XYZ file of C-alpha atoms in Angstrom:
243
model
C 35.717 -32.537 -162.512
C 33.313 -29.512 -161.752
C 34.067 -26.013 -161.924
C 32.909 -23.029 -159.788
C 33.746 -19.054 -159.456
C 33.572 -16.908 -156.649
C 35.119 -13.543 -155.047
C 37.632 -14.400 -152.209
C 40.106 -12.815 -149.900
C 43.466 -14.621 -149.268
C 43.533 -15.655 -145.570
C 46.870 -17.657 -145.531
C 49.103 -19.646 -147.558
C 51.656 -22.602 -146.961
C 54.373 -24.325 -149.200
C 53.239 -27.625 -150.683
C 56.165 -29.646 -152.752
C 58.501 -27.891 -154.904
C 56.397 -25.364 -156.504
C 52.918 -25.736 -155.317
C 51.223 -23.715 -152.573
C 48.005 -24.334 -150.445
C 45.683 -21.501 -150.073
C 43.241 -20.928 -147.506
C 40.434 -18.313 -148.974
C 37.554 -16.776 -147.418
C 34.907 -16.622 -150.398
C 31.670 -14.774 -150.746
C 29.691 -17.685 -151.495
C 31.451 -20.699 -150.482
C 32.648 -19.640 -147.004
C 36.129 -20.886 -146.095
C 38.014 -22.866 -148.939
C 41.109 -24.453 -149.006
C 42.766 -25.094 -152.639
C 46.181 -26.037 -154.321
C 47.795 -23.311 -156.352
C 49.719 -25.496 -158.631
C 53.254 -24.133 -159.892
C 52.466 -20.674 -158.277
C 55.826 -20.566 -156.523
C 57.714 -20.639 -160.010
C 58.788 -17.315 -161.405
C 57.069 -17.990 -164.733
C 53.527 -18.569 -162.819
C 50.771 -16.359 -164.280
C 48.860 -15.889 -160.929
C 51.140 -16.560 -158.112
C 51.525 -13.357 -156.813
C 47.729 -12.957 -156.794
C 47.715 -15.765 -154.162
C 49.012 -13.768 -151.512
C 47.529 -12.948 -148.072
C 45.235 -9.835 -148.286
C 44.622 -10.290 -152.050
C 41.120 -9.823 -153.077
C 40.447 -11.937 -156.220
C 37.816 -13.290 -158.504
C 39.052 -17.238 -158.401
C 37.847 -20.445 -160.500
C 38.329 -23.657 -158.805
C 37.895 -27.163 -159.908
C 36.417 -29.525 -157.026
C 38.944 -31.910 -155.920
C 38.619 -35.018 -153.413
C 40.706 -33.488 -150.517
C 41.663 -29.877 -151.765
C 40.018 -27.992 -154.724
C 42.728 -26.789 -157.337
C 43.106 -23.105 -158.513
C 42.470 -22.765 -162.356
C 42.180 -19.059 -162.715
C 42.666 -15.805 -160.887
C 41.773 -12.193 -161.687
C 42.729 -9.244 -159.127
C 39.653 -7.418 -157.628
C 41.793 -5.445 -155.141
C 45.783 -5.511 -154.822
C 46.065 -4.926 -151.356
C 48.849 -7.356 -150.628
C 51.808 -5.013 -151.112
C 50.323 -1.961 -149.627
C 49.654 -3.828 -146.781
C 52.834 -5.606 -146.469
C 55.212 -2.697 -147.097
C 54.153 -1.222 -143.661
C 55.146 -3.185 -140.538
C 52.117 -1.474 -138.260
C 49.476 -1.869 -141.445
C 50.850 -5.574 -141.647
C 50.512 -6.391 -138.214
C 46.993 -5.080 -137.829
C 45.797 -6.803 -141.144
C 47.448 -10.393 -139.894
C 44.839 -9.919 -136.781
C 42.240 -9.511 -139.129
C 43.169 -12.592 -141.183
C 43.541 -14.670 -138.216
C 40.268 -13.416 -136.802
C 38.221 -14.010 -139.862
C 39.763 -17.623 -140.030
C 38.871 -18.400 -136.466
C 35.270 -16.970 -136.553
C 34.374 -19.156 -139.807
C 35.716 -22.508 -138.470
C 33.614 -24.765 -140.887
C 34.923 -25.015 -144.320
C 32.303 -24.470 -146.944
C 29.786 -22.730 -145.015
C 28.500 -19.462 -146.517
C 29.498 -16.483 -144.384
C 28.796 -13.638 -146.621
C 28.665 -10.672 -143.807
C 32.215 -11.670 -142.509
C 33.388 -11.873 -146.107
C 32.109 -8.479 -146.544
C 33.295 -7.114 -143.084
C 36.877 -8.218 -143.979
C 37.067 -7.063 -147.683
C 35.902 -3.520 -146.148
C 38.441 -3.670 -143.317
C 41.582 -4.894 -145.672
C 40.577 -2.219 -148.306
C 40.221 0.490 -145.602
C 43.616 -0.667 -144.029
C 45.352 -0.675 -147.239
C 44.209 2.816 -148.335
C 44.850 4.117 -144.922
C 41.206 5.468 -144.887
C 41.570 5.683 -141.013
C 44.255 5.086 -138.191
C 45.042 1.185 -138.404
C 44.335 0.513 -134.720
C 40.844 2.213 -135.183
C 40.166 -0.011 -138.349
C 41.310 -3.197 -136.389
C 38.994 -2.140 -133.391
C 36.146 -1.689 -135.663
C 36.440 -4.682 -137.450
C 37.084 -7.184 -134.375
C 33.971 -5.492 -132.805
C 31.784 -5.842 -135.874
C 32.916 -9.422 -136.659
C 32.170 -10.661 -133.131
C 28.761 -8.862 -133.202
C 28.106 -10.907 -136.705
C 29.226 -14.165 -134.766
C 26.768 -13.478 -132.220
C 28.803 -11.653 -129.571
C 27.765 -7.897 -130.009
C 28.944 -5.977 -127.069
C 26.826 -3.209 -125.118
C 28.428 0.032 -124.612
C 25.458 1.955 -123.146
C 22.725 -0.279 -121.477
C 24.017 -2.525 -118.702
C 24.981 -6.090 -120.612
C 23.712 -7.967 -117.898
C 20.081 -6.574 -116.742
C 19.465 -3.969 -119.300
C 19.427 -0.975 -117.251
C 19.597 2.072 -119.623
C 22.961 4.074 -119.349
C 25.489 5.199 -119.922
C 27.215 2.978 -117.239
C 30.962 3.319 -115.892
C 32.237 -0.346 -115.871
C 33.195 -2.837 -118.607
C 33.269 -6.540 -118.064
C 34.111 -8.719 -121.051
C 32.701 -12.013 -119.568
C 29.312 -10.093 -118.774
C 29.240 -8.646 -122.661
C 30.286 -5.069 -122.534
C 29.114 -2.186 -120.178
C 27.747 -2.918 -116.713
C 25.664 -0.921 -114.028
C 26.963 -0.642 -110.423
C 24.714 -3.630 -109.255
C 25.693 -6.070 -111.714
C 29.462 -4.906 -111.822
C 31.642 -7.864 -110.944
C 35.037 -7.864 -109.051
C 37.683 -6.747 -111.326
C 35.839 -4.867 -114.086
C 37.318 -1.985 -115.843
C 36.439 1.775 -115.547
C 36.857 3.159 -118.840
C 36.335 6.766 -119.206
C 33.085 8.034 -120.912
C 34.639 9.035 -124.077
C 36.092 5.501 -124.726
C 32.523 4.085 -124.279
C 31.661 6.666 -127.149
C 34.528 5.843 -129.241
C 33.802 2.105 -128.914
C 30.231 2.550 -129.906
C 31.094 4.454 -132.730
C 33.300 1.815 -133.982
C 30.612 -0.863 -133.731
C 28.124 0.977 -135.530
C 30.803 2.636 -138.043
C 30.374 6.268 -137.061
C 33.770 7.341 -138.381
C 33.260 11.029 -137.924
C 33.321 10.435 -134.161
C 36.018 7.643 -133.935
C 38.374 9.836 -136.252
C 37.849 12.848 -133.711
C 38.836 10.774 -130.856
C 41.759 11.369 -128.629
C 44.730 8.934 -128.665
C 44.390 8.363 -124.727
C 41.052 7.145 -125.330
C 41.687 4.908 -128.481
C 44.609 3.346 -126.421
C 42.107 2.472 -123.728
C 39.445 1.017 -125.937
C 41.979 -0.738 -127.684
C 42.986 -2.968 -124.909
C 39.331 -3.428 -123.839
C 38.634 -4.870 -127.192
C 41.442 -7.147 -127.267
C 40.303 -8.298 -123.818
C 36.710 -8.867 -125.066
C 37.784 -10.625 -128.501
C 40.205 -12.991 -126.901
C 37.524 -13.770 -124.045
C 34.657 -14.663 -126.676
C 37.034 -16.612 -128.702
C 38.188 -18.514 -125.999
C 42.021 -18.682 -127.242
C 44.635 -16.270 -127.595
C 45.303 -14.395 -131.046
C 48.812 -15.103 -131.877
C 49.394 -12.309 -133.920
C 47.912 -9.734 -131.474
C 50.721 -9.114 -129.159
C 52.694 -7.790 -132.331
C 50.397 -5.089 -132.702
C 50.542 -4.306 -129.045
C 54.246 -3.851 -129.270
C 53.805 -1.456 -131.943
């Protein structure tokens, strides 16, 4: 039996047997890992509460034939309760966890940038550093950029014509000039383009100062862009839209 240790954030859990739980982790060095937490559903478990979604942990695992086994867990960031106690935070956080699991498809392939992005986003959400919708949109844009789908909000995504431009087309990759604009392209306000560019680069001074109507418009564009490139609808995203 070989042991290894890593930092991780808990993406998802589901029950196994009477007292165990299968935990899906996004780890710093080992990518996505599925492991069994034995007895963690018992009230006497030493670390059951640490293996809940949104928890940032230092975890030791033993390598198994099909699933690894959690042997030790230490808390690095206790974000689960903070996020789950507020419905708006919970729905936003659920989208981020689902997106991370979708983007890191293969197990045991290191994805350090995706790990860092998710930990930072969950921390910002739990501490209410910024409006939940802004945190979500910033995370989605940056996670997609890391995955190879970086949007353009200034120059034309098709021909490279310097912007700013006045149309947005998710299938093309973002902003488009008049010559490249496909039928049905959106025509967001210039301030919305400015907001989205700020969220992509992490310019929070600009993002926090944005107007609500531009945040709402940007949220719709990010949702369309994200689901187009993921090629499947995010199951948790409609809950955020209703909020």
